[in-house]
Amino acid sequence: MDIGTTSVKVCVYDPHTKELVAKQSKDTAANIPSDLGIEGNKQDVPKIVSAVHYCVSRLPRDVLRHVKKIGVCGQMHGVVLWKNGAWEKVEKEGAFIRYEGNRENMSALYTWQDTRCKPEFLETLPKPDSHLQCYSGYGCATLLWMLKHKPEKLKNFTYSATVQDFVVAMLCDLDVPKTSDQNAASWGYFNTEKNEWNIDILKSIDFPVNLLPKVIRSGEIAGTLSCCWNGIPEGTPVGAAMGDLQCSILATLENGQDAVLNISTSAQLAFVVDQIKDLGCTTIEHLPYFNNTYLVVAASLNGGNVLATFVKMLQQWMLEFGFPIPQSKVWEKLIALGLDASDGTDMKISPLLLGERHSPTAKAAVQNIDLSNIQLGHVFRSLCNSIIDNIHCMMPKKILLDANIKRIVGNGSGLSRNAVLQRAVEHNYSLPLEFTSGGDAARGAAVAVQNAS
């Protein structure tokens, strides 16, 4: 299962044939307003749980009864808090039928897109004992913000974790939530080499360390299914929830000379290394992967979400003129116009609509507008180019070449459906861009958990 930012995806994987036997997906429509306005980004957890149940319940029962293990991954960095009674088992005529989340005993999910932790606040926090920093939208940063601004809220809850960790705790009826090292590292204040939280540092600033989930290695089993669920047998092992990026790359990589470029809501370019190395680039991180290896990652907050915002803007403009246009038609026309647009445009766009973790106050901007480049095709092409230019600034071509990367494997609907973006990738990196049959994070979660003990 992949519990993503906008949708839930579920698949059944056969490790013998290495094929997907069945799959389902559903948009969660879980976003809810924040009292902080655009600085807050929250989602309704019961809606996410409902989407999980919807997907699983629509898989064939004769397939589900043969499921041997359940792998789970999802959107990283975010945090949900809860106390006892946060989920319930719904029965009908004395038989269990589904799990449901109970809003009365949980908080909203504060997602990775939450920007309440401003640079001046983050600067007041102690430096983590880790090679990874702590940014706004990270679980520990959000909890520390609450500790300062809403301390009474934290006192209402007993546990905290990512939303995918919550789902695992619910399925297994765990007394204490468990998380993987991948998710723990995405929260900040976690040492990946020691595989432990920075407990002493957090205690020194009165952080409620009792809220932190127990950490186990990615791919290890967190518990067993507490009830027969849509035909999946009771007692089926459930793996600790993992990062959607790591699972997506696990499903995509075919050899050590591949880098993976994922563009969906956000954008990431990554490849695998055996150990942490100083690459002389502050916009690159080493995230825990599998089997004691690391992902070298340039993770941009600006990807498909920027293009989607541009499309919605055009839709709104046309609607104000009295001409409603389906989103699919806008995309189709933009891509066609972008492919036809000449390369000679001087328009330069900064696509940093959401800032970046290394530059949270950065804004989007457009330069060099003139009469020759204001056609829609030129603007869209410049916008696509700018998204890839931004990734290239974060991870220059030289880093890939020094790592002996021979090709870039594309992943994510934001890239696979957009030939204008694809051209920009090949232009910036001078490497072939190819698409493989992998790329599904839910599939990667299944692969990761199949050998778990």
Short mmCIF file of C-alpha atoms in Angstrom, two decimals:
data_model
loop_
_atom_site.label_atom_id
_atom_site.label_comp_id
_atom_site.label_asym_id
_atom_site.label_seq_id
_atom_site.Cartn_x
_atom_site.Cartn_y
_atom_site.Cartn_z
CA MET A 1 0.00 0.00 0.00
CA ASP A 2 1.19 3.50 -0.86
CA ILE A 3 -0.50 6.22 1.20
CA GLY A 4 0.43 9.27 -0.82
CA THR A 5 -0.17 13.00 -0.62
CA THR A 6 -3.20 12.98 -2.91
CA SER A 7 -4.14 9.32 -3.35
CA VAL A 8 -3.90 5.80 -1.98
CA LYS A 9 -2.59 3.05 -4.26
CA VAL A 10 -2.80 -0.65 -3.46
CA CYS A 11 -1.49 -3.61 -5.42
CA VAL A 12 -0.98 -7.36 -5.05
CA TYR A 13 2.49 -8.49 -6.17
CA ASP A 14 3.54 -12.02 -7.11
CA PRO A 15 7.26 -12.42 -6.24
CA HIS A 16 7.54 -15.53 -8.44
CA THR A 17 6.37 -13.90 -11.68
CA LYS A 18 7.39 -10.39 -10.51
CA GLU A 19 4.05 -9.17 -11.87
CA LEU A 20 1.14 -7.28 -10.35
CA VAL A 21 -1.88 -9.53 -9.93
CA ALA A 22 -4.31 -6.71 -9.12
CA LYS A 23 -4.30 -3.02 -8.24
CA GLN A 24 -6.59 -0.20 -7.16
CA SER A 25 -6.22 3.51 -6.43
CA LYS A 26 -8.36 6.32 -5.05
CA ASP A 27 -7.91 10.04 -4.48
CA THR A 28 -8.19 10.78 -0.78
CA ALA A 29 -9.69 14.31 -1.09
CA ALA A 30 -8.38 14.66 2.46
CA ASN A 31 -7.11 18.27 2.54
CA ILE A 32 -8.76 20.39 5.23
CA PRO A 33 -8.43 24.12 6.08
CA SER A 34 -5.77 25.19 8.56
CA ASP A 35 -6.16 27.93 11.15
CA LEU A 36 -2.80 29.20 9.85
CA GLY A 37 -4.10 29.70 6.33
CA ILE A 38 -1.63 28.87 3.56
CA GLU A 39 1.17 28.31 6.10
CA GLY A 40 -0.59 25.22 7.42
CA ASN A 41 -1.21 22.06 5.44
CA LYS A 42 -3.48 19.48 7.03
CA GLN A 43 -5.30 16.33 5.97
CA ASP A 44 -8.18 14.38 7.47
CA VAL A 45 -6.86 10.97 8.58
CA PRO A 46 -10.24 9.13 8.63
CA LYS A 47 -10.66 10.05 4.96
CA ILE A 48 -7.26 8.54 4.22
CA VAL A 49 -8.21 5.38 6.16
CA SER A 50 -11.46 5.25 4.17
CA ALA A 51 -9.52 5.42 0.90
CA VAL A 52 -7.30 2.56 2.08
CA HIS A 53 -10.37 0.42 2.83
CA TYR A 54 -11.96 1.36 -0.49
CA CYS A 55 -8.93 0.21 -2.46
CA VAL A 56 -8.43 -3.07 -0.61
CA SER A 57 -12.14 -3.95 -0.61
CA ARG A 58 -12.21 -3.70 -4.41
CA LEU A 59 -9.41 -6.17 -4.98
CA PRO A 60 -10.53 -9.72 -5.85
CA ARG A 61 -11.28 -11.80 -2.72
CA ASP A 62 -9.76 -14.93 -4.27
CA VAL A 63 -6.52 -12.97 -4.64
CA LEU A 64 -6.58 -11.37 -1.19
CA ARG A 65 -6.96 -14.67 0.65
CA HIS A 66 -3.53 -15.71 -0.75
CA VAL A 67 -1.73 -12.59 0.53
CA LYS A 68 1.31 -13.63 2.61
CA LYS A 69 2.63 -10.24 3.77
CA ILE A 70 1.59 -6.58 3.69
CA GLY A 71 4.05 -3.84 2.80
CA VAL A 72 3.16 -0.21 3.49
CA CYS A 73 4.76 3.08 2.45
CA GLY A 74 3.59 6.66 2.22
CA GLN A 75 4.20 10.39 2.27
CA MET A 76 7.19 11.19 4.42
CA HIS A 77 7.93 13.92 6.98
CA GLY A 78 4.35 14.55 8.16
CA VAL A 79 2.95 13.83 11.63
CA VAL A 80 -0.36 12.71 13.12
CA LEU A 81 -1.00 12.47 16.87
CA TRP A 82 -3.44 10.15 18.59
CA LYS A 83 -4.47 8.46 21.83
CA ASN A 84 -6.23 5.24 22.68
CA GLY A 85 -9.44 4.83 20.73
CA ALA A 86 -8.10 6.45 17.55
CA TRP A 87 -9.44 3.56 15.49
CA GLU A 88 -12.32 1.17 15.76
CA LYS A 89 -13.30 -2.11 14.19
CA VAL A 90 -16.70 -1.93 12.54
CA GLU A 91 -18.73 -5.10 12.75
CA LYS A 92 -21.92 -6.17 11.01
CA GLU A 93 -23.95 -9.12 12.27
CA GLY A 94 -21.09 -9.99 14.61
CA ALA A 95 -18.47 -10.10 11.84
CA PHE A 96 -15.60 -7.62 11.35
CA ILE A 97 -15.96 -5.65 8.12
CA ARG A 98 -13.55 -2.70 8.25
CA TYR A 99 -11.29 -0.38 10.24
CA GLU A 100 -12.26 3.27 10.74
CA GLY A 101 -10.41 6.27 12.15
CA ASN A 102 -11.99 8.14 15.07
CA ARG A 103 -11.53 11.92 14.76
CA GLU A 104 -12.32 12.42 18.43
CA ASN A 105 -9.09 10.73 19.46
CA MET A 106 -6.61 11.98 16.88
CA SER A 107 -5.24 15.14 15.34
CA ALA A 108 -5.20 16.02 11.69
CA LEU A 109 -2.20 14.93 9.64
CA TYR A 110 0.24 17.86 9.43
CA THR A 111 1.85 17.12 6.07
CA TRP A 112 5.30 17.64 4.59
CA GLN A 113 3.91 20.72 2.80
CA ASP A 114 3.27 22.55 6.09
CA THR A 115 5.32 25.77 6.29
CA ARG A 116 4.51 26.99 9.80
CA CYS A 117 8.14 26.57 10.92
CA LYS A 118 9.73 29.75 9.64
CA PRO A 119 13.54 30.09 9.32
CA GLU A 120 13.72 32.30 12.42
CA PHE A 121 11.96 29.57 14.44
CA LEU A 122 14.15 26.78 13.07
CA GLU A 123 17.25 28.80 13.93
CA THR A 124 16.26 28.69 17.61
CA LEU A 125 16.35 24.87 17.64
CA PRO A 126 19.47 22.87 18.58
CA LYS A 127 21.45 21.27 15.79
CA PRO A 128 20.51 17.59 15.29
CA ASP A 129 23.08 14.85 15.93
CA SER A 130 22.68 13.67 12.34
CA HIS A 131 23.98 14.26 8.86
CA LEU A 132 20.39 15.31 8.03
CA GLN A 133 18.86 18.65 8.93
CA CYS A 134 15.36 19.38 10.23
CA TYR A 135 13.09 21.52 8.06
CA SER A 136 9.55 22.86 8.16
CA GLY A 137 7.06 20.08 7.50
CA TYR A 138 9.25 17.51 9.29
CA GLY A 139 7.55 15.70 12.17
CA CYS A 140 9.94 16.84 14.92
CA ALA A 141 9.89 20.45 13.70
CA THR A 142 6.08 20.52 13.66
CA LEU A 143 5.92 19.02 17.16
CA LEU A 144 8.49 21.54 18.45
CA TRP A 145 6.40 24.37 16.96
CA MET A 146 3.36 23.00 18.80
CA LEU A 147 5.40 22.70 22.00
CA LYS A 148 6.01 26.44 21.81
CA HIS A 149 2.69 27.69 20.42
CA LYS A 150 0.11 25.03 21.37
CA PRO A 151 1.55 23.03 24.28
CA GLU A 152 -1.88 22.03 25.59
CA LYS A 153 -2.60 20.27 22.29
CA LEU A 154 0.34 17.92 22.74
CA LYS A 155 -0.86 16.98 26.22
CA ASN A 156 -4.04 15.55 24.69
CA PHE A 157 -2.18 12.77 22.89
CA THR A 158 -0.09 9.72 23.69
CA TYR A 159 1.44 8.75 20.33
CA SER A 160 2.70 10.31 17.12
CA ALA A 161 4.01 9.01 13.80
CA THR A 162 3.57 9.38 10.05
CA VAL A 163 0.15 8.60 8.63
CA GLN A 164 1.41 5.33 7.13
CA ASP A 165 2.74 4.34 10.56
CA PHE A 166 -0.72 5.08 11.97
CA VAL A 167 -2.29 2.74 9.41
CA VAL A 168 0.15 -0.05 10.35
CA ALA A 169 -0.61 0.49 14.07
CA MET A 170 -4.33 0.32 13.26
CA LEU A 171 -4.10 -2.85 11.16
CA CYS A 172 -1.97 -4.60 13.80
CA ASP A 173 -3.73 -3.06 16.83
CA LEU A 174 -0.33 -2.02 18.20
CA ASP A 175 0.00 -0.65 21.73
CA VAL A 176 3.05 1.40 20.67
CA PRO A 177 3.51 2.62 17.08
CA LYS A 178 6.54 1.42 15.14
CA THR A 179 8.23 3.23 12.30
CA SER A 180 11.07 2.45 9.92
CA ASP A 181 14.45 4.16 9.89
CA GLN A 182 13.40 5.72 6.57
CA ASN A 183 10.40 7.49 8.10
CA ALA A 184 12.30 8.36 11.29
CA ALA A 185 15.06 10.03 9.25
CA SER A 186 12.40 12.09 7.47
CA TRP A 187 11.35 13.63 10.80
CA GLY A 188 14.68 15.17 11.80
CA TYR A 189 16.61 14.52 15.04
CA PHE A 190 17.37 10.93 14.06
CA ASN A 191 20.87 9.48 13.71
CA THR A 192 20.83 6.96 10.85
CA GLU A 193 24.22 5.45 11.74
CA LYS A 194 23.22 4.78 15.38
CA ASN A 195 19.62 4.08 14.32
CA GLU A 196 18.24 6.10 17.21
CA TRP A 197 16.46 9.34 18.04
CA ASN A 198 18.45 12.28 19.45
CA ILE A 199 16.79 11.68 22.81
CA ASP A 200 19.22 13.73 24.93
CA ILE A 201 19.05 16.74 22.61
CA LEU A 202 15.25 16.61 22.48
CA LYS A 203 14.96 16.21 26.25
CA SER A 204 17.15 19.28 26.72
CA ILE A 205 14.42 21.42 25.09
CA ASP A 206 11.55 19.63 26.87
CA PHE A 207 10.39 17.78 23.76
CA PRO A 208 7.82 15.10 24.75
CA VAL A 209 9.99 12.12 23.76
CA ASN A 210 7.23 9.74 24.91
CA LEU A 211 5.42 10.65 21.68
CA LEU A 212 8.19 9.27 19.46
CA PRO A 213 7.47 5.93 17.75
CA LYS A 214 9.75 2.91 18.18
CA VAL A 215 12.19 2.57 15.25
CA ILE A 216 12.95 -0.69 13.43
CA ARG A 217 14.79 -1.30 10.17
CA SER A 218 13.00 -0.83 6.87
CA GLY A 219 11.62 -4.13 5.64
CA GLU A 220 11.18 -5.57 9.14
CA ILE A 221 7.81 -6.77 10.42
CA ALA A 222 5.94 -4.40 12.75
CA GLY A 223 3.10 -6.75 13.69
CA THR A 224 0.35 -8.97 12.32
CA LEU A 225 -3.11 -8.25 10.96
CA SER A 226 -5.50 -8.20 13.92
CA CYS A 227 -8.57 -9.38 11.96
CA CYS A 228 -9.38 -11.06 8.67
CA TRP A 229 -9.61 -8.01 6.39
CA ASN A 230 -11.47 -8.29 3.09
CA GLY A 231 -10.24 -11.86 2.81
CA ILE A 232 -6.63 -11.22 3.89
CA PRO A 233 -6.10 -13.77 6.69
CA GLU A 234 -5.86 -12.67 10.31
CA GLY A 235 -2.25 -12.92 11.49
CA THR A 236 -0.75 -11.87 8.15
CA PRO A 237 2.61 -10.10 8.85
CA VAL A 238 2.63 -6.34 8.25
CA GLY A 239 5.94 -4.56 7.61
CA ALA A 240 6.97 -1.31 9.25
CA ALA A 241 5.83 1.56 7.04
CA MET A 242 8.56 2.90 4.75
CA GLY A 243 9.18 6.03 2.69
CA ASP A 244 7.31 6.33 -0.59
CA LEU A 245 10.45 7.68 -2.30
CA GLN A 246 12.57 4.70 -1.27
CA CYS A 247 9.89 2.20 -2.28
CA SER A 248 9.30 3.94 -5.60
CA ILE A 249 13.01 3.77 -6.40
CA LEU A 250 13.24 0.14 -5.28
CA ALA A 251 10.54 -0.67 -7.83
CA THR A 252 12.25 1.37 -10.55
CA LEU A 253 16.03 0.82 -10.37
CA GLU A 254 17.37 -1.92 -12.62
CA ASN A 255 21.11 -1.50 -12.00
CA GLY A 256 23.64 0.59 -10.09
CA GLN A 257 24.27 2.85 -13.08
CA ASP A 258 20.71 4.20 -13.07
CA ALA A 259 19.49 7.41 -11.47
CA VAL A 260 15.76 7.84 -10.94
CA LEU A 261 13.94 11.10 -11.61
CA ASN A 262 10.50 11.16 -10.02
CA ILE A 263 8.11 13.99 -10.77
CA SER A 264 4.68 13.70 -9.23
CA THR A 265 3.46 16.19 -6.61
CA SER A 266 7.05 17.23 -5.91
CA ALA A 267 10.28 16.16 -7.65
CA GLN A 268 13.29 14.03 -6.70
CA LEU A 269 16.43 12.89 -8.49
CA ALA A 270 18.24 10.03 -6.74
CA PHE A 271 20.75 7.20 -7.03
CA VAL A 272 22.11 4.58 -4.59
CA VAL A 273 25.51 4.62 -2.83
CA ASP A 274 27.08 2.38 -0.20
CA GLN A 275 28.04 5.13 2.22
CA ILE A 276 27.70 8.81 2.98
CA LYS A 277 30.12 10.96 0.98
CA ASP A 278 30.72 14.70 0.90
CA LEU A 279 29.72 15.67 -2.64
CA GLY A 280 30.33 19.36 -2.04
CA CYS A 281 26.69 20.24 -2.60
CA THR A 282 24.44 21.42 0.24
CA THR A 283 21.24 20.77 -1.73
CA ILE A 284 21.83 17.00 -1.73
CA GLU A 285 20.89 14.62 1.08
CA HIS A 286 21.78 11.02 1.91
CA LEU A 287 18.58 9.22 2.94
CA PRO A 288 18.53 5.68 4.39
CA TYR A 289 17.61 3.14 1.73
CA PHE A 290 17.73 -0.66 2.13
CA ASN A 291 20.42 -3.09 3.30
CA ASN A 292 22.54 -0.35 4.93
CA THR A 293 22.82 1.71 1.75
CA TYR A 294 21.84 5.33 1.11
CA LEU A 295 20.00 7.30 -1.53
CA VAL A 296 21.76 10.41 -2.79
CA VAL A 297 18.77 12.68 -3.32
CA ALA A 298 17.98 16.14 -4.61
CA ALA A 299 14.45 16.62 -3.31
CA SER A 300 12.60 19.65 -4.65
CA LEU A 301 9.30 20.88 -3.25
CA ASN A 302 8.43 22.15 -6.72
CA GLY A 303 7.40 19.58 -9.30
CA GLY A 304 4.06 18.55 -10.72
CA ASN A 305 2.36 20.77 -8.13
CA VAL A 306 3.74 23.89 -9.88
CA LEU A 307 2.47 22.77 -13.28
CA ALA A 308 -0.88 21.78 -11.76
CA THR A 309 -1.19 25.25 -10.22
CA PHE A 310 -0.47 26.83 -13.61
CA VAL A 311 -3.18 24.68 -15.20
CA LYS A 312 -5.70 25.59 -12.50
CA MET A 313 -4.86 29.27 -12.96
CA LEU A 314 -5.60 29.04 -16.69
CA GLN A 315 -8.84 27.19 -15.96
CA GLN A 316 -9.91 29.88 -13.50
CA TRP A 317 -9.10 32.67 -15.94
CA MET A 318 -11.16 31.03 -18.68
CA LEU A 319 -14.02 30.40 -16.26
CA GLU A 320 -14.05 34.08 -15.36
CA PHE A 321 -14.52 34.78 -19.07
CA GLY A 322 -17.42 32.32 -19.10
CA PHE A 323 -15.63 29.44 -20.81
CA PRO A 324 -15.22 26.38 -18.56
CA ILE A 325 -12.56 24.00 -19.95
CA PRO A 326 -11.83 20.48 -18.63
CA GLN A 327 -8.42 20.11 -17.02
CA SER A 328 -7.50 17.28 -19.40
CA LYS A 329 -8.03 19.59 -22.38
CA VAL A 330 -5.81 22.27 -20.85
CA TRP A 331 -2.99 19.76 -20.30
CA GLU A 332 -3.33 18.34 -23.80
CA LYS A 333 -3.16 21.78 -25.42
CA LEU A 334 -0.28 23.01 -23.25
CA ILE A 335 1.90 20.01 -24.03
CA ALA A 336 1.17 20.28 -27.76
CA LEU A 337 1.98 24.01 -27.77
CA GLY A 338 5.08 23.48 -25.64
CA LEU A 339 6.46 20.89 -28.07
CA ASP A 340 5.89 23.26 -30.99
CA ALA A 341 7.47 26.26 -29.27
CA SER A 342 10.95 27.24 -30.44
CA ASP A 343 14.03 26.79 -28.26
CA GLY A 344 15.10 30.40 -28.69
CA THR A 345 13.00 31.98 -25.94
CA ASP A 346 14.88 34.15 -23.44
CA MET A 347 12.14 33.93 -20.82
CA LYS A 348 13.49 32.71 -17.48
CA ILE A 349 11.15 31.42 -14.80
CA SER A 350 11.97 30.68 -11.20
CA PRO A 351 9.43 27.95 -10.38
CA LEU A 352 9.88 28.11 -6.59
CA LEU A 353 6.20 28.55 -5.83
CA LEU A 354 6.64 26.59 -2.59
CA GLY A 355 10.20 27.76 -1.85
CA GLU A 356 12.75 25.03 -1.15
CA ARG A 357 13.90 23.44 2.09
CA HIS A 358 17.34 24.98 1.62
CA SER A 359 15.73 28.31 0.66
CA PRO A 360 12.27 28.51 2.28
CA THR A 361 11.69 32.20 1.54
CA ALA A 362 12.36 31.88 -2.21
CA LYS A 363 9.49 32.88 -4.49
CA ALA A 364 8.47 32.24 -8.06
CA ALA A 365 9.41 34.91 -10.60
CA VAL A 366 9.56 35.54 -14.35
CA GLN A 367 12.29 37.46 -16.16
CA ASN A 368 12.93 38.62 -19.73
CA ILE A 369 9.32 38.90 -20.87
CA ASP A 370 9.05 40.50 -24.29
CA LEU A 371 6.73 40.49 -27.30
CA SER A 372 8.42 37.45 -28.82
CA ASN A 373 7.87 35.02 -25.96
CA ILE A 374 4.45 35.71 -24.46
CA GLN A 375 2.71 32.98 -26.47
CA LEU A 376 1.25 30.25 -24.26
CA GLY A 377 3.49 27.54 -25.72
CA HIS A 378 6.64 29.55 -24.92
CA VAL A 379 5.47 30.22 -21.37
CA PHE A 380 4.65 26.56 -20.71
CA ARG A 381 7.92 25.36 -22.20
CA SER A 382 9.85 27.87 -20.10
CA LEU A 383 7.99 26.70 -17.00
CA CYS A 384 8.81 23.04 -17.71
CA ASN A 385 12.44 23.93 -18.42
CA SER A 386 12.63 25.86 -15.16
CA ILE A 387 11.50 22.85 -13.08
CA ILE A 388 14.30 20.73 -14.53
CA ASP A 389 16.78 23.64 -14.32
CA ASN A 390 15.99 23.85 -10.61
CA ILE A 391 16.66 20.14 -10.09
CA HIS A 392 19.88 20.48 -12.09
CA CYS A 393 20.99 23.32 -9.81
CA MET A 394 20.34 21.07 -6.81
CA MET A 395 22.12 18.06 -8.37
CA PRO A 396 24.37 19.10 -11.27
CA LYS A 397 25.16 16.73 -14.12
CA LYS A 398 28.75 16.36 -12.90
CA ILE A 399 27.58 14.52 -9.76
CA LEU A 400 25.80 11.91 -11.88
CA LEU A 401 28.76 11.52 -14.21
CA ASP A 402 31.20 11.17 -11.29
CA ALA A 403 28.95 8.40 -9.90
CA ASN A 404 29.14 6.60 -13.28
CA ILE A 405 25.43 7.03 -13.93
CA LYS A 406 24.64 5.99 -17.51
CA ARG A 407 20.95 6.81 -17.79
CA ILE A 408 18.04 8.44 -15.99
CA VAL A 409 14.95 6.34 -15.40
CA GLY A 410 11.78 8.41 -15.37
CA ASN A 411 9.04 7.89 -12.83
CA GLY A 412 5.81 9.61 -11.83
CA SER A 413 2.84 10.73 -13.87
CA GLY A 414 4.05 14.32 -13.89
CA LEU A 415 7.00 13.24 -16.02
CA SER A 416 5.68 10.26 -17.97
CA ARG A 417 2.77 12.25 -19.42
CA ASN A 418 4.71 15.39 -20.26
CA ALA A 419 7.03 15.21 -23.27
CA VAL A 420 8.06 18.86 -22.74
CA LEU A 421 9.55 17.98 -19.34
CA GLN A 422 11.20 14.91 -20.84
CA ARG A 423 13.01 17.03 -23.44
CA ALA A 424 14.23 19.36 -20.72
CA VAL A 425 15.70 16.42 -18.76
CA GLU A 426 17.71 15.16 -21.72
CA HIS A 427 18.88 18.68 -22.55
CA ASN A 428 20.10 19.42 -19.00
CA TYR A 429 21.74 16.10 -18.21
CA SER A 430 22.88 14.84 -21.63
CA LEU A 431 21.85 11.33 -20.54
CA PRO A 432 19.16 9.09 -22.03
CA LEU A 433 15.80 9.28 -20.25
CA GLU A 434 13.94 5.98 -20.26
CA PHE A 435 10.78 4.62 -18.67
CA THR A 436 10.62 1.09 -17.29
CA SER A 437 7.77 -1.11 -16.11
CA GLY A 438 8.52 -0.31 -12.44
CA GLY A 439 8.02 2.92 -10.59
CA ASP A 440 5.06 2.03 -8.41
CA ALA A 441 5.76 2.76 -4.72
CA ALA A 442 3.11 0.25 -3.62
CA ARG A 443 4.91 -2.39 -5.65
CA GLY A 444 8.20 -1.38 -4.05
CA ALA A 445 6.67 -1.77 -0.59
CA ALA A 446 5.59 -5.30 -1.49
CA VAL A 447 9.06 -6.15 -2.83
CA ALA A 448 10.72 -4.71 0.29
CA VAL A 449 8.60 -6.71 2.72
CA GLN A 450 8.64 -10.05 0.84
CA ASN A 451 11.93 -11.14 2.45
CA ALA A 452 11.18 -9.61 5.84
CA SER A 453 11.58 -11.68 8.97
#
